[in-house]
XYZ file of C-alpha atoms in Angstrom:
785
model
C 0.000 0.000 0.000
C 1.026 3.613 -0.580
C 2.111 5.669 2.426
C -0.809 8.157 2.596
C 0.562 10.017 -0.438
C -2.714 10.517 -2.291
C -4.855 13.443 -1.187
C -8.051 11.510 -1.880
C -6.899 8.691 0.391
C -5.969 11.198 3.090
C -9.452 12.719 2.968
C -11.083 9.296 3.171
C -8.860 8.295 6.098
C -9.783 11.498 7.909
C -13.484 10.918 7.295
C -13.322 7.318 8.415
C -11.652 8.294 11.687
C -14.625 10.411 12.780
C -16.857 7.328 12.797
C -15.098 5.681 15.724
C -17.397 4.893 18.702
C -14.275 5.073 20.859
C -14.294 8.809 20.237
C -16.997 9.046 22.899
C -14.795 7.159 25.310
C -11.862 9.373 24.457
C -13.800 12.560 25.244
C -14.225 11.341 28.805
C -10.473 11.474 29.220
C -8.978 14.842 29.980
C -6.659 16.414 27.456
C -3.642 16.048 29.701
C -4.104 12.277 29.784
C -4.310 12.101 26.025
C -1.177 14.205 25.697
C 0.649 11.795 27.969
C -0.312 8.823 25.803
C -3.042 7.499 28.098
C -5.520 7.032 25.259
C -5.278 3.275 25.628
C -6.362 3.333 29.261
C -9.907 3.828 27.971
C -9.557 0.807 25.729
C -8.220 -1.218 28.657
C -11.512 -0.810 30.518
C -13.713 -1.742 27.532
C -15.154 -5.304 27.378
C -13.813 -7.180 24.373
C -15.617 -9.065 21.618
C -13.451 -12.140 22.182
C -13.857 -12.045 25.943
C -10.071 -12.095 26.239
C -8.152 -9.739 28.498
C -5.976 -7.053 26.961
C -2.261 -7.249 27.739
C -0.661 -4.269 29.478
C 3.027 -3.360 29.381
C 4.064 -3.113 33.068
C 6.577 -0.321 32.408
C 4.573 2.120 30.299
C 1.128 1.112 31.557
C -0.113 1.037 27.966
C -1.718 -1.875 26.184
C 0.708 -4.042 24.238
C -2.036 -6.319 22.844
C -5.618 -5.088 22.527
C -8.590 -7.231 21.526
C -11.426 -5.556 19.639
C -13.665 -3.749 22.153
C -17.405 -4.329 22.121
C -19.229 -1.569 20.273
C -16.476 -0.724 17.817
C -17.925 -0.826 14.304
C -16.112 -1.127 11.015
C -15.544 2.109 9.095
C -17.826 3.097 6.249
C -15.867 2.116 3.157
C -18.633 2.506 0.599
C -16.970 5.574 -0.969
C -13.452 4.128 -0.809
C -11.864 2.517 -3.848
C -11.199 -1.186 -3.267
C -7.430 -0.825 -3.497
C -7.443 1.658 -0.597
C -9.971 -0.026 1.686
C -7.459 -2.006 3.731
C -5.339 1.102 4.329
C -8.309 3.274 5.309
C -9.795 0.633 7.618
C -6.441 -0.069 9.275
C -5.876 3.662 9.863
C -9.360 3.938 11.353
C -8.651 1.198 13.882
C -5.149 2.467 14.554
C -6.576 5.822 15.556
C -9.372 4.232 17.605
C -6.867 2.240 19.644
C -4.019 4.750 19.915
C -5.242 8.215 18.916
C -2.178 8.389 16.673
C -3.443 9.304 13.218
C -5.485 12.450 13.704
C -3.205 14.029 16.312
C 0.243 12.811 15.274
C 0.405 14.673 11.990
C 0.115 18.019 13.712
C 3.589 17.693 15.231
C 5.258 15.740 12.437
C 4.821 12.514 14.426
C 2.979 10.078 12.211
C 2.466 6.365 11.633
C 3.433 5.016 8.211
C 1.936 1.830 6.857
C 5.007 -0.335 6.355
C 3.228 -3.391 4.964
C -0.156 -5.010 4.570
C -1.411 -8.418 3.527
C -4.720 -10.120 2.830
C -4.872 -13.895 3.149
C -6.875 -15.959 0.688
C -9.609 -16.319 3.339
C -9.923 -12.541 3.533
C -8.091 -12.011 6.841
C -6.149 -8.746 6.711
C -3.171 -7.463 8.630
C -1.382 -4.110 8.479
C 1.853 -3.023 10.130
C 2.498 0.632 10.930
C 5.834 2.146 11.865
C 6.212 5.606 13.347
C 8.263 8.512 12.027
C 9.022 12.049 13.113
C 9.555 14.292 10.102
C 10.493 11.253 7.969
C 12.958 9.890 10.532
C 12.089 6.442 11.927
C 11.272 6.120 15.630
C 13.142 2.984 16.641
C 11.054 -0.069 17.592
C 7.762 1.825 17.564
C 5.312 -0.145 15.504
C 1.637 -1.029 15.663
C -0.155 -3.952 14.054
C -3.837 -4.175 13.117
C -5.619 -7.479 12.429
C -9.041 -7.520 10.686
C -11.363 -10.247 9.498
C -12.695 -10.622 5.961
C -15.451 -8.032 6.570
C -13.011 -5.375 7.847
C -14.035 -5.935 11.470
C -11.230 -5.388 13.959
C -9.878 -8.546 15.608
C -6.960 -7.092 17.559
C -4.217 -4.501 17.675
C -0.723 -4.850 19.110
C 2.417 -2.836 19.697
C 3.166 0.666 20.929
C 3.564 4.157 19.479
C 5.122 7.280 20.929
C 2.498 9.850 22.041
C 2.527 13.380 20.646
C 3.620 14.792 24.007
C 7.025 13.138 23.586
C 7.802 14.739 20.204
C 11.012 16.796 20.243
C 11.405 20.238 18.749
C 12.287 20.640 15.085
C 15.762 21.630 16.250
C 16.404 17.970 17.152
C 16.642 17.175 13.443
C 19.908 19.106 13.330
C 21.475 17.174 16.237
C 22.118 13.781 14.627
C 25.833 14.220 14.069
C 27.785 11.931 11.761
C 26.944 8.333 10.970
C 30.602 7.260 11.069
C 30.868 8.539 14.662
C 27.989 6.252 15.625
C 29.699 3.282 13.927
C 32.870 3.986 15.893
C 30.927 4.179 19.169
C 29.228 0.892 18.385
C 32.593 -0.721 17.627
C 33.902 0.579 20.941
C 30.850 -0.799 22.745
C 31.576 -4.208 21.196
C 35.081 -4.088 22.694
C 37.040 -2.555 19.823
C 39.395 0.404 19.713
C 37.520 3.114 17.826
C 40.726 5.139 17.389
C 42.160 2.312 15.255
C 39.086 2.080 13.021
C 39.401 3.618 9.564
C 36.057 4.032 7.811
C 35.408 4.888 4.183
C 31.915 6.027 3.249
C 30.495 3.933 0.415
C 27.426 4.696 -1.648
C 24.362 5.141 0.568
C 21.627 2.508 0.459
C 18.237 4.080 1.128
C 18.344 5.714 4.548
C 21.565 3.910 5.458
C 25.127 5.206 5.250
C 27.318 2.223 4.330
C 31.036 2.018 5.158
C 34.062 -0.129 4.521
C 36.465 -0.700 7.430
C 40.182 -0.937 6.639
C 43.668 -0.927 8.190
C 42.514 -2.009 11.622
C 44.809 -2.570 14.556
C 43.925 -4.294 17.819
C 42.405 -7.587 18.879
C 38.837 -6.918 17.695
C 38.286 -6.496 13.945
C 35.384 -5.005 12.032
C 34.155 -7.271 9.223
C 31.954 -6.681 6.212
C 30.327 -3.316 5.539
C 28.891 -1.657 8.673
C 25.881 0.588 8.121
C 24.001 3.250 10.076
C 20.840 5.331 9.728
C 19.214 8.157 11.656
C 16.490 7.208 14.155
C 14.767 8.718 17.130
C 14.830 6.674 20.339
C 12.331 6.979 23.181
C 14.276 7.613 26.395
C 12.539 8.636 29.611
C 9.421 9.701 27.718
C 11.341 11.858 25.265
C 12.584 11.228 21.745
C 16.328 11.720 21.353
C 18.275 11.770 18.050
C 20.388 8.644 17.520
C 21.774 6.281 14.906
C 20.799 2.667 14.377
C 24.021 0.749 13.592
C 24.727 -2.808 12.408
C 28.258 -4.192 12.722
C 29.990 -7.558 12.420
C 33.069 -8.111 14.569
C 35.573 -10.879 15.200
C 38.624 -11.371 17.385
C 41.965 -11.805 15.656
C 42.319 -15.442 16.749
C 38.745 -16.469 15.923
C 37.193 -18.097 12.883
C 33.726 -17.070 14.082
C 32.114 -13.652 14.249
C 29.344 -11.818 16.049
C 26.763 -9.562 14.464
C 25.200 -6.793 16.560
C 22.828 -3.893 16.226
C 23.168 -0.805 18.398
C 21.294 2.430 18.850
C 23.834 5.171 19.667
C 22.724 8.537 21.079
C 23.961 11.277 18.740
C 24.720 13.878 21.396
C 26.278 11.699 24.113
C 27.522 8.568 22.322
C 25.564 6.504 24.866
C 24.482 2.983 23.899
C 20.677 3.123 24.073
C 20.024 -0.368 22.706
C 22.029 -3.475 21.831
C 20.887 -6.688 20.195
C 22.712 -9.814 19.073
C 21.386 -10.467 15.567
C 22.685 -14.034 15.426
C 20.287 -16.683 16.757
C 21.715 -20.072 17.737
C 19.795 -23.287 17.486
C 22.116 -25.114 19.976
C 22.984 -28.531 18.510
C 22.385 -28.878 14.647
C 23.356 -28.855 10.628
C 21.697 -29.855 6.303
C 20.908 -31.367 1.183
C 17.549 -31.793 -0.610
C 15.775 -35.060 -1.094
C 12.279 -34.415 -2.417
C 9.171 -35.779 -4.088
C 9.014 -35.336 -7.837
C 6.642 -32.417 -7.294
C 9.381 -30.671 -5.312
C 8.201 -31.135 -1.705
C 11.298 -31.872 0.427
C 11.641 -35.088 2.396
C 12.809 -34.996 5.998
C 16.339 -35.755 4.804
C 18.535 -38.354 3.049
C 16.818 -41.257 4.856
C 13.379 -40.237 3.597
C 10.416 -39.271 5.741
C 11.464 -40.739 9.075
C 9.481 -38.583 11.543
C 7.562 -39.490 13.675
C 9.629 -42.262 15.220
C 8.003 -45.421 16.547
C 9.545 -45.311 20.024
C 12.367 -43.869 22.105
C 14.404 -47.059 21.744
C 13.983 -47.565 17.987
C 17.048 -47.977 15.771
C 17.031 -44.923 13.492
C 17.270 -45.398 9.725
C 20.783 -45.118 8.278
C 20.338 -46.074 4.598
C 20.726 -43.202 2.105
C 17.874 -43.211 -0.415
C 18.160 -42.370 -4.093
C 17.204 -38.733 -4.590
C 15.170 -37.988 -7.728
C 16.187 -35.242 -10.142
C 13.483 -32.607 -9.633
C 12.875 -30.143 -12.473
C 11.269 -26.800 -11.599
C 11.571 -23.056 -12.092
C 10.246 -21.955 -8.708
C 8.523 -23.308 -5.619
C 4.967 -22.824 -4.284
C 4.656 -19.066 -4.940
C 1.890 -17.154 -6.739
C 4.268 -14.682 -8.419
C 6.140 -17.552 -10.111
C 9.430 -15.721 -9.544
C 12.335 -17.818 -10.816
C 15.025 -18.850 -8.358
C 17.841 -18.334 -10.869
C 18.551 -16.409 -14.033
C 18.614 -18.285 -17.312
C 22.133 -19.569 -17.925
C 23.181 -19.495 -14.245
C 26.046 -21.866 -13.460
C 26.410 -21.693 -9.645
C 24.174 -21.792 -6.580
C 23.571 -18.042 -6.645
C 19.989 -16.863 -7.053
C 17.697 -13.970 -6.272
C 16.763 -15.269 -2.816
C 19.815 -17.288 -1.766
C 23.508 -17.700 -2.372
C 24.764 -21.054 -1.037
C 28.380 -22.132 -0.645
C 30.779 -24.145 1.512
C 32.413 -21.884 4.103
C 35.188 -24.284 5.067
C 38.015 -21.753 5.411
C 38.206 -18.764 7.762
C 37.259 -15.931 7.741
C 33.482 -15.958 7.431
C 31.945 -15.561 4.009
C 32.926 -16.672 0.533
C 36.731 -16.308 0.607
C 39.711 -18.121 -0.887
C 39.249 -21.855 -0.400
C 35.439 -21.669 -0.223
C 33.184 -22.515 -3.163
C 29.682 -22.725 -4.611
C 28.289 -25.799 -6.337
C 28.488 -25.541 -10.120
C 26.179 -27.008 -12.711
C 27.156 -30.515 -13.816
C 25.456 -29.921 -17.180
C 23.656 -26.878 -18.559
C 20.793 -26.107 -16.173
C 21.505 -29.205 -14.025
C 22.950 -29.591 -10.499
C 23.353 -33.372 -10.314
C 25.372 -34.287 -7.218
C 24.328 -37.627 -5.761
C 25.424 -38.254 -2.195
C 28.309 -40.728 -2.124
C 28.328 -43.023 0.886
C 31.828 -44.114 -0.076
C 33.149 -40.620 0.705
C 33.297 -38.571 3.894
C 30.881 -35.694 4.482
C 33.855 -33.374 3.977
C 34.667 -34.554 0.443
C 34.307 -31.836 -2.203
C 31.599 -33.818 -4.016
C 29.455 -34.389 -0.914
C 29.921 -30.767 0.125
C 28.603 -29.630 -3.248
C 25.674 -32.009 -2.912
C 24.923 -30.423 0.471
C 25.225 -26.918 -1.034
C 22.541 -27.801 -3.590
C 20.275 -29.078 -0.810
C 20.733 -25.965 1.306
C 20.157 -23.724 -1.724
C 16.983 -25.651 -2.584
C 15.590 -25.637 0.958
C 16.063 -21.895 1.500
C 14.386 -21.149 -1.826
C 11.540 -23.560 -1.118
C 10.862 -21.965 2.280
C 11.023 -18.483 0.722
C 8.308 -19.468 -1.745
C 6.240 -21.444 0.770
C 5.785 -18.468 3.088
C 5.606 -15.672 0.502
C 1.844 -15.925 -0.057
C 1.205 -16.094 3.677
C 2.490 -12.526 3.895
C 6.274 -12.750 4.118
C 6.801 -10.707 0.978
C 9.005 -7.795 -0.062
C 7.030 -5.168 1.862
C 7.289 -7.287 5.000
C 11.073 -7.525 4.767
C 11.901 -10.828 3.078
C 15.409 -11.375 1.687
C 15.873 -10.849 -2.053
C 18.511 -9.404 -4.368
C 15.781 -7.746 -6.450
C 12.375 -6.826 -5.019
C 10.733 -6.282 -8.421
C 9.437 -2.862 -7.374
C 7.133 -4.395 -4.764
C 8.494 -2.465 -1.771
C 10.905 -3.286 1.036
C 14.688 -2.969 0.859
C 16.426 -5.168 -1.690
C 20.021 -6.330 -2.025
C 19.910 -8.800 0.870
C 19.779 -12.451 -0.323
C 20.343 -15.120 2.325
C 23.919 -16.353 2.629
C 23.597 -20.097 3.245
C 26.888 -21.603 4.455
C 27.579 -25.354 4.349
C 30.002 -26.963 6.848
C 30.920 -23.605 8.356
C 34.448 -23.616 9.736
C 33.614 -21.883 13.029
C 32.112 -24.736 15.072
C 30.542 -28.159 15.457
C 27.214 -29.651 16.580
C 25.286 -26.440 16.015
C 23.676 -24.096 13.512
C 22.734 -20.446 13.631
C 20.945 -17.695 11.746
C 22.106 -14.093 11.743
C 19.306 -11.698 10.823
C 20.043 -7.999 10.286
C 17.261 -5.527 9.458
C 15.735 -5.457 5.974
C 18.416 -4.667 3.409
C 21.212 -6.622 5.149
C 21.779 -10.234 4.073
C 20.784 -12.867 6.669
C 23.390 -15.591 7.164
C 22.610 -19.263 7.842
C 25.596 -21.187 9.211
C 25.312 -24.974 9.136
C 27.955 -27.012 10.971
C 29.283 -30.545 10.959
C 27.924 -32.748 13.749
C 29.435 -35.757 15.427
C 27.663 -38.693 13.823
C 24.814 -40.019 15.978
C 25.488 -43.405 14.400
C 28.970 -43.553 15.920
C 29.567 -46.409 18.344
C 30.169 -45.628 22.013
C 33.463 -47.150 23.078
C 34.751 -47.343 19.515
C 34.402 -43.880 17.986
C 34.047 -41.983 21.260
C 33.761 -42.729 24.927
C 34.663 -42.134 28.543
C 35.825 -44.585 31.171
C 36.344 -44.066 34.891
C 37.813 -45.948 37.797
C 38.028 -45.325 41.535
C 40.500 -47.179 43.712
C 41.125 -49.642 40.897
C 37.409 -50.434 40.456
C 35.720 -49.501 37.177
C 32.799 -47.054 37.168
C 30.353 -47.723 34.349
C 29.840 -44.567 32.246
C 27.615 -45.088 29.194
C 26.904 -41.593 27.855
C 28.842 -38.777 26.190
C 27.926 -35.579 24.332
C 30.715 -33.571 22.725
C 30.395 -29.796 22.685
C 30.356 -27.365 19.777
C 33.441 -25.538 21.098
C 36.892 -26.334 22.432
C 39.021 -29.207 21.154
C 37.420 -31.255 18.371
C 39.065 -34.658 18.208
C 40.903 -35.628 21.386
C 42.272 -38.417 23.587
C 42.713 -37.353 27.216
C 43.522 -38.993 30.561
C 43.610 -37.381 33.985
C 42.444 -37.356 37.589
C 38.998 -36.038 38.481
C 38.346 -32.837 40.425
C 35.031 -31.178 41.292
C 34.354 -27.507 40.642
C 33.586 -25.307 43.646
C 32.876 -21.691 42.718
C 32.111 -20.709 46.300
C 28.483 -19.784 45.576
C 25.785 -22.296 46.508
C 25.260 -24.875 45.124
C 28.907 -24.430 44.150
C 29.308 -26.960 41.366
C 27.838 -24.955 38.467
C 31.113 -23.159 37.637
C 29.524 -19.877 36.597
C 32.079 -17.792 38.496
C 35.790 -18.151 39.194
C 36.717 -21.359 41.007
C 37.189 -21.002 44.760
C 39.267 -24.199 44.717
C 41.326 -23.277 41.686
C 44.561 -24.757 42.976
C 43.016 -28.229 43.216
C 41.723 -28.076 39.621
C 45.054 -27.468 37.870
C 46.079 -30.428 35.691
C 42.774 -32.241 36.383
C 39.625 -33.153 34.461
C 36.999 -31.062 36.237
C 33.404 -32.211 36.741
C 30.772 -29.424 36.733
C 26.978 -29.283 37.052
C 24.823 -28.078 34.173
C 22.619 -25.030 34.767
C 22.476 -21.283 35.544
C 24.914 -20.078 32.847
C 26.271 -20.971 29.417
C 28.403 -24.090 28.857
C 31.197 -21.903 27.470
C 31.402 -19.945 30.736
C 31.715 -23.125 32.809
C 34.497 -24.598 30.692
C 36.291 -21.242 30.483
C 36.364 -20.904 34.282
C 37.844 -24.405 34.617
C 40.380 -23.656 31.890
C 41.447 -20.463 33.671
C 42.083 -22.552 36.785
C 44.400 -24.849 34.815
C 42.021 -27.749 34.076
C 42.979 -30.009 31.157
C 39.402 -31.102 30.420
C 35.808 -30.714 31.601
C 32.884 -33.076 32.114
C 29.464 -31.400 32.534
C 26.743 -33.393 34.307
C 23.168 -32.967 33.094
C 20.590 -31.523 35.516
C 17.611 -33.482 34.163
C 16.854 -37.126 34.817
C 16.821 -37.954 31.102
C 18.925 -36.853 28.164
C 22.317 -35.193 27.857
C 23.484 -31.591 28.107
C 23.235 -29.883 24.720
C 26.810 -28.548 25.020
C 26.113 -25.741 22.548
C 27.859 -22.386 22.343
C 30.800 -20.645 20.731
C 33.961 -19.274 22.325
C 37.242 -19.497 20.389
C 39.232 -18.855 23.572
C 38.130 -22.205 25.016
C 40.771 -24.709 23.946
C 40.403 -27.738 26.248
C 38.321 -30.872 25.518
C 34.888 -30.867 27.135
C 31.959 -33.261 27.087
C 28.582 -33.792 28.714
C 27.241 -36.888 30.456
C 23.894 -37.928 31.928
C 22.767 -37.147 35.463
C 22.883 -40.842 36.387
C 26.474 -41.221 35.210
C 27.459 -37.960 36.871
C 26.034 -39.082 40.197
C 28.281 -42.154 40.059
C 31.351 -39.954 39.706
C 30.226 -37.583 42.455
C 29.529 -40.497 44.815
C 32.976 -42.025 44.297
C 34.662 -38.652 44.738
C 32.658 -37.936 47.915
C 33.902 -41.235 49.355
C 37.416 -39.820 49.186
C 38.536 -42.081 46.359
C 40.896 -40.923 43.635
C 38.896 -41.073 40.432
C 40.724 -41.360 37.095
C 39.051 -40.467 33.806
C 39.861 -41.334 30.199
C 37.862 -39.707 27.436
C 38.263 -39.621 23.667
C 36.420 -38.529 20.561
C 37.132 -39.608 17.006
C 33.581 -39.612 15.668
C 32.855 -39.403 11.949
C 30.822 -36.346 10.959
C 27.291 -35.715 9.645
C 26.494 -32.483 7.800
C 23.470 -30.679 9.238
C 22.875 -29.104 5.805
C 21.091 -32.393 5.015
C 18.780 -32.138 8.008
C 15.781 -30.322 6.573
C 14.209 -29.918 10.006
C 17.245 -27.997 11.243
C 17.334 -25.882 8.079
C 13.667 -25.055 8.663
C 14.396 -24.178 12.301
C 17.114 -21.721 11.302
C 14.946 -20.254 8.554
C 12.252 -19.824 11.221
C 14.611 -17.522 13.150
C 14.938 -15.327 10.077
C 11.210 -14.929 9.353
C 10.224 -14.306 12.981
C 13.050 -11.825 13.539
C 12.259 -9.876 10.365
C 8.538 -9.709 11.181
C 8.955 -8.654 14.840
C 10.684 -5.277 15.076
C 12.591 -5.673 11.786
C 15.272 -7.919 13.361
C 15.295 -6.127 16.731
C 11.988 -7.085 18.355
C 13.047 -10.368 20.005
C 15.874 -8.866 22.049
C 14.594 -9.972 25.469
C 14.976 -13.407 27.045
C 11.358 -14.474 26.543
C 11.382 -13.086 23.018
C 14.400 -15.246 22.201
C 12.641 -18.204 23.842
C 9.668 -17.668 21.562
C 12.077 -17.513 18.630
C 13.516 -20.914 19.530
C 10.049 -22.425 19.926
C 8.919 -20.937 16.636
C 12.033 -22.368 14.964
C 11.136 -25.853 16.198
C 7.566 -25.384 15.013
C 8.780 -24.442 11.532
C 10.689 -27.730 11.550
C 7.554 -29.632 12.591
C 5.512 -27.956 9.854
C 8.120 -28.990 7.285
C 8.373 -32.658 8.242
C 4.702 -33.403 9.027
C 2.399 -34.417 6.165
C -1.045 -35.876 5.536
C 0.386 -39.387 5.026
C 1.451 -39.351 8.675
C -2.181 -40.010 9.641
C -1.911 -43.419 7.955
C 0.903 -44.544 10.261
C -0.021 -47.050 12.993
C -1.106 -45.263 16.176
C -1.018 -41.839 14.550
C -4.537 -41.346 13.197
C -4.815 -38.193 15.348
C -1.135 -37.132 15.230
C -0.661 -38.548 18.722
C 2.773 -40.061 18.103
C 5.817 -38.070 19.289
C 7.538 -35.820 16.746
C 11.153 -34.607 16.864
C 12.277 -31.316 15.323
C 15.274 -33.036 13.748
C 15.604 -35.621 10.996
C 19.234 -36.582 10.308
C 21.921 -35.608 12.801
C 20.306 -36.710 16.068
C 17.603 -38.900 17.608
C 14.496 -39.293 15.457
C 12.466 -39.526 18.676
C 13.808 -36.737 20.927
C 15.738 -34.644 18.445
C 17.917 -32.438 20.662
C 15.158 -31.483 23.080
C 14.333 -32.872 26.507
C 10.971 -34.163 25.277
C 9.480 -34.855 21.842
C 6.440 -32.908 20.635
C 3.128 -34.644 21.271
C -0.216 -33.827 22.929
C 0.346 -36.935 25.093
C 1.275 -35.381 28.444
C 2.648 -38.684 29.696
C 5.449 -38.101 27.165
C 5.577 -34.312 26.865
C 4.695 -32.988 30.312
C 5.678 -29.384 29.630
C 3.227 -26.563 30.373
C 3.654 -22.822 30.795
C 4.849 -23.320 34.374
C 8.021 -24.843 32.885
C 8.996 -21.438 31.478
C 9.800 -20.053 34.929
C 13.377 -19.581 36.088
C 12.192 -20.101 39.646
C 9.848 -18.435 42.064
C 11.132 -15.067 43.222
C 14.152 -15.094 40.900
C 14.923 -11.713 39.396
C 16.191 -12.228 35.847
C 18.896 -9.779 34.744
C 19.361 -10.260 31.002
C 22.499 -8.101 30.994
C 24.391 -10.362 33.402
C 25.403 -13.759 31.974
C 25.979 -15.137 35.476
C 22.456 -14.451 36.739
C 19.756 -17.161 36.791
C 17.575 -17.001 33.714
C 15.228 -19.050 31.644
C 17.081 -21.184 29.093
C 15.783 -19.984 25.734
C 15.778 -23.523 24.360
C 14.022 -24.999 27.393
C 11.367 -22.276 27.428
C 11.184 -22.540 23.653
C 10.048 -26.152 24.010
C 6.949 -24.856 25.802
C 6.103 -22.376 23.037
C 6.598 -25.039 20.348
C 4.487 -27.487 22.361
C 1.614 -24.997 22.558
C 1.725 -24.418 18.798
C 1.918 -28.139 18.041
C -1.074 -28.807 20.308
C -2.981 -26.118 18.420
C -2.086 -27.653 15.068
C -3.022 -31.152 16.221
C -6.406 -29.825 17.328
C -6.938 -28.256 13.902
C -6.074 -31.528 12.184
C -8.516 -33.397 14.407
C -11.315 -30.923 13.670
C -13.678 -32.670 11.233
C -14.389 -29.402 9.438
C -11.176 -29.530 7.398
C -8.500 -31.888 6.091
C -4.880 -32.134 7.173
C -3.735 -29.924 4.302
C -6.424 -27.345 5.091
C -5.384 -27.402 8.754
C -1.744 -26.790 7.817
C -2.776 -23.996 5.455
C -4.686 -22.311 8.286
C -1.846 -22.837 10.752
C 0.789 -21.286 8.497
C -1.451 -18.264 8.053
C -1.941 -17.986 11.801
C 1.809 -18.315 12.291
C 2.803 -15.462 9.971
C 0.008 -13.192 11.201
C 1.046 -14.098 14.731
C 4.582 -12.903 14.044
C 3.222 -9.668 12.615
C 1.008 -9.146 15.669
C 3.798 -9.832 18.180
C 4.745 -6.583 19.934
C 8.376 -5.584 20.280
C 10.025 -7.147 23.362
C 7.224 -9.654 24.075
């Protein structure tokens, strides 16, 4: 939709706004309240059509999610041209719920319709972002959801009230964009005095730079960019710059990607967000039906599993040669240009990133055509995952999957205007020039995967890693043995981490971490018994902080290795994370095995440990559930706050749950209902299909409505009664985003299962509805949920 540029539309919007029954409610509020942004307090007290309670932000006191109030009628659209009806109706409801449209324009503070979408069932959604004299107000957006008859369903988000608008003079106080980039680099730990920036050609509202001739431990990578924004601070808008930078330490093969908001006048960091989402334990090529629908992975459609103790499939099936121009997309946009010879298309560029630094550099490569218009790389079981041929086969799979997901979700509303990633946007809105960078067998880690998602216009990056093969044999390819006083202790579990030493063979005496803070064994702070840990293999409890922190603290005390004991009765610690400064071998074991070690140590016995890892690898680029999970990070991050909405702990937890649900949507199909004991989708589903258990995946429980198997409810999100969560302190207790994410994914899966079991529609119709709900749900999620 146009941004209120046509005078006729403006007149119709103005006329429609006067019809709001909430105007009567608003007149009962005094002018001072309205000027302080209290308009929504009237809406809070109004009974809702749905009967649901409105959600109130505890800090601002304003509604963050508002259900349609009883008595609110749809605007009169009889005189409005059809192509403008959605815009006019959305503006009408926006004003009814926030008072933003008719008052904001008087001070240059106005909402701009950023995107809109109408589903094939008529459901409509519009997203507004706020500007002050054409400068974006950071993270201020409002979403309006309507049914097919233009009746309001709900509104969500927050806008800045007119009382907080600065004077026009503020527009002259932005300063230079390169100064903001330097301040952001300094905030990331770099030396801004050593940073040389060259201004490149601007891209839209962004100033883009190249960084050269850097000195110091922290390096700036890529092309940092910055744009002017206003930021709401203590009920006032202050001039600032939104900045995106990628940084890496000189001894690291990995990098971090951050966004900052830097105050123009003080250089203060007003906002920081890590744009790279980790999936904690994964990696993916495409096997598909002849119509192009991907299988779960190289072993075919293997989810759901039959039981927790089944032997997972290991045979590699023959993949058909699928011929197509595009995936399931109404625009029929081609993935590649005619005559293309490598895996570089409009939506995705896929390559093997096997050599540092990050990105396509010397030693890295795309997959090339094997014949004109053909990418024919069959997986070779006679070769390792790391062979050039099998890497190129995986590149083709990752290229295919990212394109397929792009097309699958386009017509549900993840289009150019909504911020999807494309080299060319075909004049349909949004910021172009940002195709996904899909990296096979990334050199920076193991047993993991991640998705970096900058704001629209910056290329997202999917990093897929090698995983230790789940088909490896304990005691042959990897293992741990223990003895106390000459007597063997039976240890039957081992999980290698995604950081530290890769392959190893290590022997040593056991020591137990004591960090001096009850319960003492979690190793989240410096060891109080550091002298007794030097030269030992240190055993540490899982929980409270990141695995990398625990191992780093032991390493600083002189430990030669670390064993982390799980804190749940079943399963193993995920052992995910990234820290290039951690060098020592580290593994995870089960709670039962850990208790055996602790018991022997408590008896005063000297416990010796031997641990080794020489597992063959599996490439997560073949695991289409993991690819879908990572792609789920990208769509949810782009649709909530344009990459910066899920910055809080619960927001990241939702992101992890949504990622798992994307995986479940990819691997579930109508034929599943024909499986024994699954006529109502009651069998357990894993959000993984190649690199780990087909029953559990990498989660503590599989996804199923059977609460005897998946017991998780919303009470499992809590960090603990009375615990104050400080998201800025990595050593403070907090909800694990993956653990809490299991709850969000469970709730969505239960909803989908209920739709499937509703006799009013088929499985495919239920999935079609659910995908629509999912995308609209992202669009309706307020910033910092």
